[in-house]
C-alpha cells in the first residue's frame, strides 16, 4: 500500500509539473498576442498551484469543477471592479489609502455568500488584490481601464486551462478509476486483517496476540484513510459523468457497503482486543469455515446460499458460558452479520439521524450560517485590507505579494493559525532560496532557467503530504520558486526575493491578526469544551439504554439519534485535538495532554460503535425483551454513578487556579494531585469517579445468568433450535457490547480525572 501511495504521489507530481510547464512555455515563448493578453503570469502560476496542490488527489472531475469555480470567480471580480470604477473612478482608486478600503469592501462581498467554494473565494481575492493594487501602483492612470480585468481574467484562464490539459495528458486521471483502485486496496487490506485475526485466535500466548492486534490496528487506520479517499472520489463522479446525478441511490450503495464492512471489521477487532487469554480454543479448519462469508463478501463474490436450518448451527452449552467467553461470541456475531445484507447494518442509524436532526437543522441553520458567513467575511475583509495597506506602504511597486499571501491562506473554518503561518513563511523562504540558486547556476543560460522548476514542483507535491510543512508549506514553496524562475523582466532576482519575503511576512502578520481578532479561542480550549459535550452525549446514550431496559416495547430511534449525536461530537473533538496538538506551547497556558486525549478519543470512538452494535442487536432480537430486574438495576446504578462523576469533573475543571482547585478537592475530602495523577485516598475512585470496572463486571455476570437461562430451555424442533441459536448469539453479543461500553466509559473517566 505504501508503494502504491508513493506511485500515486509521483504521478500527481509529474502532472503538476506539466501544468506549470505549459504556463511557463506559454508566457515565455507563446504567441505575442497571447502574451500581451495574459500580462500577469504570476497569477497564472498561482491558479495552477491552487488547483493542483490545494487538493490531495485531484482528478478530471475535480479539476473540471475547479475550472468552473475559477470562471465564476472571474465573472464575480469583473462585475465588482466595473461597478467600483464607474462609481468611484480610477483616479480615486489610485490613492494609496483608497485601494486597501476598496479591497476590504470587495473581499467582504466575495466572502459573504455561502454558495461559492473556497477556491472561488481565493481566486477572487487574488484578482481583487491584483486589480486594486495595480490602480495604486499607477496612481489611477491605467491605460485602457476596462482592459485590466480582461488581462487578469486571461491570466487566470491560462492557469485553469493548463491544469485541465495536465489532468488529461497523457491519459485522463478519472475519479472512477481511482475509486476502483481504492476498492481494490481496501479489499486487500481487509483480507490481510482477516488473516491476522486468524493468527490472533491461534496465538499461543497473550504477548504474541497483542503484537498481532497492534498490527491489525495499524491496518485499520490505513483502511479508514482509503475509505475517505473512496468517498471523495465518489462525490466527483457527477462532474465526470452527469448521468450519475440521476443514479445517486445506486451509486451510493457501494460506499454504504464498504462503510458497513469496515464497521463489522472494527467489531471483530474490538472483540479480539477484549479477550483476556489466548489461544481461544478454535481449530484452523473451524476458523476457515467461520470466516468463509466475510472473505466472500470482501472479495465481491456471491455468498453461498444458506438454508435457514444451516445458517446458524452453533449453540454454546450452558456450562461453557462465562464473562470471558462473551468476546468470542461477539466475534461470531460480527461474522454472521456478513451472511446477510451488510449495508443494512448502518442504514437505519443514518435514516433515524436524518429524521431526528432535520427539524433542528431547519431551526438553527439560517441563524448559524448567517453568523458564520458574517464572521468569515469580516475576517477576510480585515486581513486583506490591512495586508494591502501595509504592503503598499512598504513597497508600492511590489505591494501585491502581501495581499496575495493572505488571499491563498484564508479558510472558512478554523485552522492552526500560527502553524500555518510558520509553514507558509518557511515555504516562501525555501522556494526563494532555491530560485536564487538556480538563477546563479543558469546565469548565462537565462532561456533555460525554467527547467529546474520541474523537479522542484515535483518535490513540493511530496512536501505537501509531509507533517512538517503540509499543504501551506508545499503551496508557498512552489509559488516562490515559480515567481523567480518562471518569469522575466521583474528586476534583479535577489532584490525581488528579499522584497517578496518581507511582503509575505507582512501578509502573514495581517493574516494572524485577523484570525486572532475573529477567533481568539485556542483549539486546546475548544477541545476541552468539546470533551464535556462528548461526556454529556455518552450520558444521553446510557440514559436511552436504561429506558430501553425499563420499557419493554420502547422504539430504538431515541438511542440511535443519541448515538449519532455522540458520533458528531467525537468527530469534532478529533478535529480540535489534531489542531491543538499543532499549536505552539505558550508558557502561561496549559497545553493539551496528547497521550491522554488520544486515549480518550479511541475510547469514545469505541463507545460510539458499541452503541450501534447495541441497536443492531436489539433490532435482531425482533421485539424479544432481553432484560431482567438485575440487569436493569445494574444499568441504572451505573448511569447514576456516571452522572455524578461527570458533574463533579465539570465543577473541578471550572476551577481556574491551582490554589482554588486544591481547596475544592479538600472540601470533597480528597488528597489528590491532578497533575501527577495520584490519589492518596483509596476511596477516591469510588466516591468521585463513580463507576468502576467492578460495575461492568457485575453487569456481565448478570447477563451471563440470563444467557444460561435461555440456553437451558429445551426445544423440540430444529426450527426452534435455530431461533434459540440466533437469540443466544444476539444476547451474548448484546451483553458484551453493553459491558464493553461500560468499561470504555470507565477508562474515559479515569483518564480525564488524571489529566484534569
PDB file of C-alpha atoms in Angstrom, residues 16-239:
ATOM      1  CA  UNK A  16       1.598  19.317 -11.563  1.00  0.00           C
ATOM      2  CA  UNK A  17       4.986  19.939 -13.165  1.00  0.00           C
ATOM      3  CA  UNK A  18       3.381  19.506 -16.598  1.00  0.00           C
ATOM      4  CA  UNK A  19       0.744  22.140 -15.802  1.00  0.00           C
ATOM      5  CA  UNK A  20       3.413  24.600 -14.673  1.00  0.00           C
ATOM      6  CA  UNK A  21       5.498  23.803 -17.744  1.00  0.00           C
ATOM      7  CA  UNK A  22       2.534  24.639 -20.011  1.00  0.00           C
ATOM      8  CA  UNK A  23       2.131  28.004 -18.292  1.00  0.00           C
ATOM      9  CA  UNK A  24       5.853  28.688 -18.442  1.00  0.00           C
ATOM     10  CA  UNK A  25       6.220  27.859 -22.151  1.00  0.00           C
ATOM     11  CA  UNK A  26       3.104  29.878 -22.978  1.00  0.00           C
ATOM     12  CA  UNK A  27       4.143  33.018 -21.095  1.00  0.00           C
ATOM     13  CA  UNK A  28       7.800  32.868 -22.176  1.00  0.00           C
ATOM     14  CA  UNK A  29       7.654  31.524 -25.742  1.00  0.00           C
ATOM     15  CA  UNK A  30       3.985  31.736 -26.700  1.00  0.00           C
ATOM     16  CA  UNK A  31       2.455  33.941 -29.407  1.00  0.00           C
ATOM     17  CA  UNK A  32       2.865  37.646 -28.802  1.00  0.00           C
ATOM     18  CA  UNK A  33      -0.890  38.407 -28.802  1.00  0.00           C
ATOM     19  CA  UNK A  34      -1.395  35.787 -26.113  1.00  0.00           C
ATOM     20  CA  UNK A  35       1.489  37.142 -24.039  1.00  0.00           C
ATOM     21  CA  UNK A  36       0.104  40.657 -24.365  1.00  0.00           C
ATOM     22  CA  UNK A  37      -3.271  39.427 -23.140  1.00  0.00           C
ATOM     23  CA  UNK A  38      -2.070  37.340 -20.170  1.00  0.00           C
ATOM     24  CA  UNK A  39       0.053  40.056 -18.573  1.00  0.00           C
ATOM     25  CA  UNK A  40       0.023  38.528 -15.072  1.00  0.00           C
ATOM     26  CA  UNK A  41       1.961  35.236 -15.439  1.00  0.00           C
ATOM     27  CA  UNK A  42       2.479  35.121 -11.667  1.00  0.00           C
ATOM     28  CA  UNK A  43      -1.270  34.741 -11.191  1.00  0.00           C
ATOM     29  CA  UNK A  44      -1.376  32.015 -13.848  1.00  0.00           C
ATOM     30  CA  UNK A  45       1.137  30.053 -11.787  1.00  0.00           C
ATOM     31  CA  UNK A  46      -0.803  30.776  -8.598  1.00  0.00           C
ATOM     32  CA  UNK A  47      -4.038  29.494 -10.159  1.00  0.00           C
ATOM     33  CA  UNK A  48      -2.336  26.309 -11.317  1.00  0.00           C
ATOM     34  CA  UNK A  49      -0.788  25.618  -7.923  1.00  0.00           C
ATOM     35  CA  UNK A  50      -4.051  26.309  -6.087  1.00  0.00           C
ATOM     36  CA  UNK A  51      -5.866  23.799  -8.286  1.00  0.00           C
ATOM     37  CA  UNK A  52      -3.242  21.066  -8.024  1.00  0.00           C
ATOM     38  CA  UNK A  53      -1.860  21.429  -4.518  1.00  0.00           C
ATOM     39  CA  UNK A  54      -4.909  22.607  -2.583  1.00  0.00           C
ATOM     40  CA  UNK A  55      -6.487  19.204  -3.149  1.00  0.00           C
ATOM     41  CA  UNK A  56      -4.835  15.980  -2.060  1.00  0.00           C
ATOM     42  CA  UNK A  57      -5.846  13.869  -5.077  1.00  0.00           C
ATOM     43  CA  UNK A  58      -7.150  15.961  -7.995  1.00  0.00           C
ATOM     44  CA  UNK A  59      -8.914  14.082 -10.794  1.00  0.00           C
ATOM     45  CA  UNK A  60     -10.515  15.159 -14.046  1.00  0.00           C
ATOM     46  CA  UNK A  61     -13.844  15.766 -12.321  1.00  0.00           C
ATOM     47  CA  UNK A  62     -12.271  17.861  -9.570  1.00  0.00           C
ATOM     48  CA  UNK A  63     -10.152  19.926 -11.988  1.00  0.00           C
ATOM     49  CA  UNK A  64     -13.211  20.495 -14.178  1.00  0.00           C
ATOM     50  CA  UNK A  65     -15.123  21.702 -11.117  1.00  0.00           C
ATOM     51  CA  UNK A  66     -12.183  23.966 -10.230  1.00  0.00           C
ATOM     52  CA  UNK A  67     -12.288  25.477 -13.715  1.00  0.00           C
ATOM     53  CA  UNK A  68     -15.974  26.262 -13.229  1.00  0.00           C
ATOM     54  CA  UNK A  69     -15.189  27.818  -9.835  1.00  0.00           C
ATOM     55  CA  UNK A  70     -12.397  29.888 -11.381  1.00  0.00           C
ATOM     56  CA  UNK A  71     -14.750  31.108 -14.116  1.00  0.00           C
ATOM     57  CA  UNK A  72     -17.353  32.109 -11.546  1.00  0.00           C
ATOM     58  CA  UNK A  73     -14.725  33.974  -9.502  1.00  0.00           C
ATOM     59  CA  UNK A  74     -13.558  35.821 -12.610  1.00  0.00           C
ATOM     60  CA  UNK A  75     -17.071  36.986 -13.525  1.00  0.00           C
ATOM     61  CA  UNK A  76     -17.684  37.991  -9.937  1.00  0.00           C
ATOM     62  CA  UNK A  77     -14.478  40.038  -9.748  1.00  0.00           C
ATOM     63  CA  UNK A  78     -15.093  41.676 -13.113  1.00  0.00           C
ATOM     64  CA  UNK A  79     -18.544  42.801 -12.023  1.00  0.00           C
ATOM     65  CA  UNK A  80     -17.248  44.260  -8.740  1.00  0.00           C
ATOM     66  CA  UNK A  81     -14.344  46.053 -10.433  1.00  0.00           C
ATOM     67  CA  UNK A  82     -16.503  47.553 -13.174  1.00  0.00           C
ATOM     68  CA  UNK A  83     -19.051  48.854 -10.665  1.00  0.00           C
ATOM     69  CA  UNK A  84     -16.317  50.376  -8.491  1.00  0.00           C
ATOM     70  CA  UNK A  85     -14.659  52.050 -11.472  1.00  0.00           C
ATOM     71  CA  UNK A  86     -17.942  53.544 -12.616  1.00  0.00           C
ATOM     72  CA  UNK A  87     -18.959  54.691  -9.127  1.00  0.00           C
ATOM     73  CA  UNK A  88     -15.629  55.832  -7.651  1.00  0.00           C
ATOM     74  CA  UNK A  89     -13.487  56.371 -10.715  1.00  0.00           C
ATOM     75  CA  UNK A  90      -9.946  55.145 -11.486  1.00  0.00           C
ATOM     76  CA  UNK A  91      -8.316  58.336 -10.191  1.00  0.00           C
ATOM     77  CA  UNK A  92      -9.787  57.861  -6.716  1.00  0.00           C
ATOM     78  CA  UNK A  93      -8.898  54.162  -6.715  1.00  0.00           C
ATOM     79  CA  UNK A  94      -5.274  55.150  -7.405  1.00  0.00           C
ATOM     80  CA  UNK A  95      -4.962  56.836  -3.992  1.00  0.00           C
ATOM     81  CA  UNK A  96      -2.853  54.655  -1.696  1.00  0.00           C
ATOM     82  CA  UNK A  97      -5.351  54.768   1.171  1.00  0.00           C
ATOM     83  CA  UNK A  98      -8.405  54.152  -1.020  1.00  0.00           C
ATOM     84  CA  UNK A  99      -7.116  50.927  -2.595  1.00  0.00           C
ATOM     85  CA  UNK A 100      -6.986  48.996   0.739  1.00  0.00           C
ATOM     86  CA  UNK A 101     -10.520  50.146   1.549  1.00  0.00           C
ATOM     87  CA  UNK A 102     -11.713  49.007  -1.867  1.00  0.00           C
ATOM     88  CA  UNK A 103     -10.000  45.642  -1.343  1.00  0.00           C
ATOM     89  CA  UNK A 104     -11.643  45.262   2.067  1.00  0.00           C
ATOM     90  CA  UNK A 105     -15.136  46.080   0.762  1.00  0.00           C
ATOM     91  CA  UNK A 106     -14.809  43.859  -2.308  1.00  0.00           C
ATOM     92  CA  UNK A 107     -13.425  40.983  -0.193  1.00  0.00           C
ATOM     93  CA  UNK A 108     -16.408  41.212   2.141  1.00  0.00           C
ATOM     94  CA  UNK A 109     -18.793  40.992  -0.816  1.00  0.00           C
ATOM     95  CA  UNK A 110     -16.975  37.959  -2.216  1.00  0.00           C
ATOM     96  CA  UNK A 111     -16.632  36.135   1.107  1.00  0.00           C
ATOM     97  CA  UNK A 112     -20.188  36.546   2.401  1.00  0.00           C
ATOM     98  CA  UNK A 113     -22.127  34.185   0.050  1.00  0.00           C
ATOM     99  CA  UNK A 114     -22.244  30.607   1.292  1.00  0.00           C
ATOM    100  CA  UNK A 115     -22.866  29.068  -2.132  1.00  0.00           C
ATOM    101  CA  UNK A 116     -19.374  29.698  -3.525  1.00  0.00           C
ATOM    102  CA  UNK A 117     -16.477  27.319  -2.879  1.00  0.00           C
ATOM    103  CA  UNK A 118     -13.253  28.160  -1.075  1.00  0.00           C
ATOM    104  CA  UNK A 119     -11.302  28.078  -4.354  1.00  0.00           C
ATOM    105  CA  UNK A 120     -13.733  30.572  -5.882  1.00  0.00           C
ATOM    106  CA  UNK A 121     -13.199  32.915  -2.960  1.00  0.00           C
ATOM    107  CA  UNK A 122      -9.396  32.568  -3.030  1.00  0.00           C
ATOM    108  CA  UNK A 123      -9.160  33.239  -6.770  1.00  0.00           C
ATOM    109  CA  UNK A 124     -11.498  36.217  -6.428  1.00  0.00           C
ATOM    110  CA  UNK A 125      -9.453  37.567  -3.503  1.00  0.00           C
ATOM    111  CA  UNK A 126      -6.282  37.340  -5.579  1.00  0.00           C
ATOM    112  CA  UNK A 127      -7.878  39.018  -8.574  1.00  0.00           C
ATOM    113  CA  UNK A 128      -9.216  41.854  -6.402  1.00  0.00           C
ATOM    114  CA  UNK A 129      -5.745  42.430  -4.947  1.00  0.00           C
ATOM    115  CA  UNK A 130      -4.195  42.483  -8.432  1.00  0.00           C
ATOM    116  CA  UNK A 131      -6.674  44.985  -9.822  1.00  0.00           C
ATOM    117  CA  UNK A 132      -6.776  47.489  -6.980  1.00  0.00           C
ATOM    118  CA  UNK A 133      -3.047  47.399  -6.221  1.00  0.00           C
ATOM    119  CA  UNK A 134      -2.405  47.991  -9.932  1.00  0.00           C
ATOM    120  CA  UNK A 135      -4.546  51.122  -9.683  1.00  0.00           C
ATOM    121  CA  UNK A 136      -2.480  52.218  -6.676  1.00  0.00           C
ATOM    122  CA  UNK A 137       0.858  51.470  -8.363  1.00  0.00           C
ATOM    123  CA  UNK A 138      -0.010  53.599 -11.414  1.00  0.00           C
ATOM    124  CA  UNK A 139      -1.846  56.240  -9.324  1.00  0.00           C
ATOM    125  CA  UNK A 140      -5.049  55.553 -11.201  1.00  0.00           C
ATOM    126  CA  UNK A 141      -3.510  56.359 -14.583  1.00  0.00           C
ATOM    127  CA  UNK A 142      -4.059  52.946 -16.121  1.00  0.00           C
ATOM    128  CA  UNK A 143      -4.268  52.806 -19.917  1.00  0.00           C
ATOM    129  CA  UNK A 144      -7.468  51.108 -21.049  1.00  0.00           C
ATOM    130  CA  UNK A 145      -9.016  50.804 -17.593  1.00  0.00           C
ATOM    131  CA  UNK A 146     -11.646  48.308 -18.664  1.00  0.00           C
ATOM    132  CA  UNK A 147      -8.967  46.033 -20.152  1.00  0.00           C
ATOM    133  CA  UNK A 148      -7.359  45.495 -16.741  1.00  0.00           C
ATOM    134  CA  UNK A 149      -9.993  42.930 -15.626  1.00  0.00           C
ATOM    135  CA  UNK A 150      -9.605  41.276 -19.021  1.00  0.00           C
ATOM    136  CA  UNK A 151      -5.840  40.848 -18.518  1.00  0.00           C
ATOM    137  CA  UNK A 152      -6.460  39.388 -15.046  1.00  0.00           C
ATOM    138  CA  UNK A 153      -9.133  37.048 -16.424  1.00  0.00           C
ATOM    139  CA  UNK A 154      -6.861  35.876 -19.247  1.00  0.00           C
ATOM    140  CA  UNK A 155      -4.009  35.134 -16.836  1.00  0.00           C
ATOM    141  CA  UNK A 156      -6.392  33.182 -14.608  1.00  0.00           C
ATOM    142  CA  UNK A 157      -7.811  31.254 -17.551  1.00  0.00           C
ATOM    143  CA  UNK A 158      -4.312  30.277 -18.667  1.00  0.00           C
ATOM    144  CA  UNK A 159      -3.639  28.604 -15.323  1.00  0.00           C
ATOM    145  CA  UNK A 160      -7.000  26.814 -15.359  1.00  0.00           C
ATOM    146  CA  UNK A 161      -6.582  25.564 -18.948  1.00  0.00           C
ATOM    147  CA  UNK A 162      -3.045  24.346 -18.199  1.00  0.00           C
ATOM    148  CA  UNK A 163      -4.399  22.391 -15.202  1.00  0.00           C
ATOM    149  CA  UNK A 164      -7.129  20.849 -17.343  1.00  0.00           C
ATOM    150  CA  UNK A 165      -4.623  19.784 -20.007  1.00  0.00           C
ATOM    151  CA  UNK A 166      -2.318  18.285 -17.375  1.00  0.00           C
ATOM    152  CA  UNK A 167      -5.075  16.112 -15.923  1.00  0.00           C
ATOM    153  CA  UNK A 168      -5.979  14.824 -19.405  1.00  0.00           C
ATOM    154  CA  UNK A 169      -2.457  14.146 -20.721  1.00  0.00           C
ATOM    155  CA  UNK A 170      -1.093  11.618 -21.495  1.00  0.00           C
ATOM    156  CA  UNK A 171      -4.290   9.876 -20.300  1.00  0.00           C
ATOM    157  CA  UNK A 172      -7.157  11.178 -18.147  1.00  0.00           C
ATOM    158  CA  UNK A 173      -6.958  10.750 -14.388  1.00  0.00           C
ATOM    159  CA  UNK A 174     -10.558   9.773 -13.686  1.00  0.00           C
ATOM    160  CA  UNK A 175     -12.297   9.533 -10.335  1.00  0.00           C
ATOM    161  CA  UNK A 176     -13.899   6.236 -11.369  1.00  0.00           C
ATOM    162  CA  UNK A 177     -10.517   4.579 -11.905  1.00  0.00           C
ATOM    163  CA  UNK A 178      -9.268   5.980  -8.588  1.00  0.00           C
ATOM    164  CA  UNK A 179     -12.359   4.556  -6.885  1.00  0.00           C
ATOM    165  CA  UNK A 180     -11.667   1.159  -8.428  1.00  0.00           C
ATOM    166  CA  UNK A 181      -8.067   1.248  -7.176  1.00  0.00           C
ATOM    167  CA  UNK A 182      -9.262   2.330  -3.735  1.00  0.00           C
ATOM    168  CA  UNK A 183     -11.774  -0.526  -3.531  1.00  0.00           C
ATOM    169  CA  UNK A 184      -9.072  -2.991  -4.553  1.00  0.00           C
ATOM    170  CA  UNK A 185      -6.704  -1.605  -1.902  1.00  0.00           C
ATOM    171  CA  UNK A 186      -9.429  -1.816   0.727  1.00  0.00           C
ATOM    172  CA  UNK A 187     -10.215  -5.426  -0.203  1.00  0.00           C
ATOM    173  CA  UNK A 188      -6.540  -6.384   0.105  1.00  0.00           C
ATOM    174  CA  UNK A 189      -6.335  -4.577   3.436  1.00  0.00           C
ATOM    175  CA  UNK A 190      -9.444  -6.317   4.798  1.00  0.00           C
ATOM    176  CA  UNK A 191      -8.315  -9.768   3.705  1.00  0.00           C
ATOM    177  CA  UNK A 192      -4.941  -9.169   5.352  1.00  0.00           C
ATOM    178  CA  UNK A 193      -6.725  -8.188   8.564  1.00  0.00           C
ATOM    179  CA  UNK A 194      -8.826 -11.355   8.423  1.00  0.00           C
ATOM    180  CA  UNK A 195      -5.620 -13.389   8.157  1.00  0.00           C
ATOM    181  CA  UNK A 196      -4.274 -11.509  11.178  1.00  0.00           C
ATOM    182  CA  UNK A 197      -7.470 -12.277  13.096  1.00  0.00           C
ATOM    183  CA  UNK A 198      -6.895 -15.962  12.429  1.00  0.00           C
ATOM    184  CA  UNK A 199      -3.335 -15.685  13.732  1.00  0.00           C
ATOM    185  CA  UNK A 200      -4.567 -13.817  16.809  1.00  0.00           C
ATOM    186  CA  UNK A 201      -7.102 -16.524  17.630  1.00  0.00           C
ATOM    187  CA  UNK A 202      -4.449 -19.216  17.143  1.00  0.00           C
ATOM    188  CA  UNK A 203      -1.762 -17.315  19.113  1.00  0.00           C
ATOM    189  CA  UNK A 204      -0.022 -19.366  21.782  1.00  0.00           C
ATOM    190  CA  UNK A 205       0.296 -16.577  24.340  1.00  0.00           C
ATOM    191  CA  UNK A 206      -1.040 -13.122  25.133  1.00  0.00           C
ATOM    192  CA  UNK A 207       2.140 -11.307  24.084  1.00  0.00           C
ATOM    193  CA  UNK A 208       2.035 -12.680  20.546  1.00  0.00           C
ATOM    194  CA  UNK A 209      -1.666 -11.911  20.311  1.00  0.00           C
ATOM    195  CA  UNK A 210      -1.204  -8.285  21.407  1.00  0.00           C
ATOM    196  CA  UNK A 211       1.532  -7.763  18.807  1.00  0.00           C
ATOM    197  CA  UNK A 212      -0.780  -9.065  16.077  1.00  0.00           C
ATOM    198  CA  UNK A 213      -3.699  -6.948  17.337  1.00  0.00           C
ATOM    199  CA  UNK A 214      -1.488  -3.856  17.202  1.00  0.00           C
ATOM    200  CA  UNK A 215      -0.574  -4.675  13.601  1.00  0.00           C
ATOM    201  CA  UNK A 216      -4.265  -5.113  12.773  1.00  0.00           C
ATOM    202  CA  UNK A 217      -4.991  -1.718  14.345  1.00  0.00           C
ATOM    203  CA  UNK A 218      -2.446  -0.047  12.051  1.00  0.00           C
ATOM    204  CA  UNK A 219      -4.070  -1.723   9.055  1.00  0.00           C
ATOM    205  CA  UNK A 220      -7.441  -0.497  10.298  1.00  0.00           C
ATOM    206  CA  UNK A 221      -6.130   3.070  10.348  1.00  0.00           C
ATOM    207  CA  UNK A 222      -4.912   2.688   6.751  1.00  0.00           C
ATOM    208  CA  UNK A 223      -8.328   1.296   5.773  1.00  0.00           C
ATOM    209  CA  UNK A 224     -10.065   4.392   7.167  1.00  0.00           C
ATOM    210  CA  UNK A 225      -7.853   6.633   5.035  1.00  0.00           C
ATOM    211  CA  UNK A 226      -8.642   4.513   1.976  1.00  0.00           C
ATOM    212  CA  UNK A 227     -12.380   4.773   2.648  1.00  0.00           C
ATOM    213  CA  UNK A 228     -12.109   8.554   2.944  1.00  0.00           C
ATOM    214  CA  UNK A 229     -10.361   8.670  -0.428  1.00  0.00           C
ATOM    215  CA  UNK A 230     -13.064   6.472  -1.985  1.00  0.00           C
ATOM    216  CA  UNK A 231     -15.767   8.744  -0.604  1.00  0.00           C
ATOM    217  CA  UNK A 232     -14.055  11.846  -2.009  1.00  0.00           C
ATOM    218  CA  UNK A 233     -13.715  10.327  -5.474  1.00  0.00           C
ATOM    219  CA  UNK A 234     -17.320   9.115  -5.367  1.00  0.00           C
ATOM    220  CA  UNK A 235     -18.521  12.690  -4.907  1.00  0.00           C
ATOM    221  CA  UNK A 236     -16.581  13.733  -8.022  1.00  0.00           C
ATOM    222  CA  UNK A 237     -18.225  11.238 -10.340  1.00  0.00           C
ATOM    223  CA  UNK A 238     -21.053  13.680 -11.025  1.00  0.00           C
ATOM    224  CA  UNK A 239     -18.604  16.071 -12.725  1.00  0.00           C
TER     225      UNK A 239
END
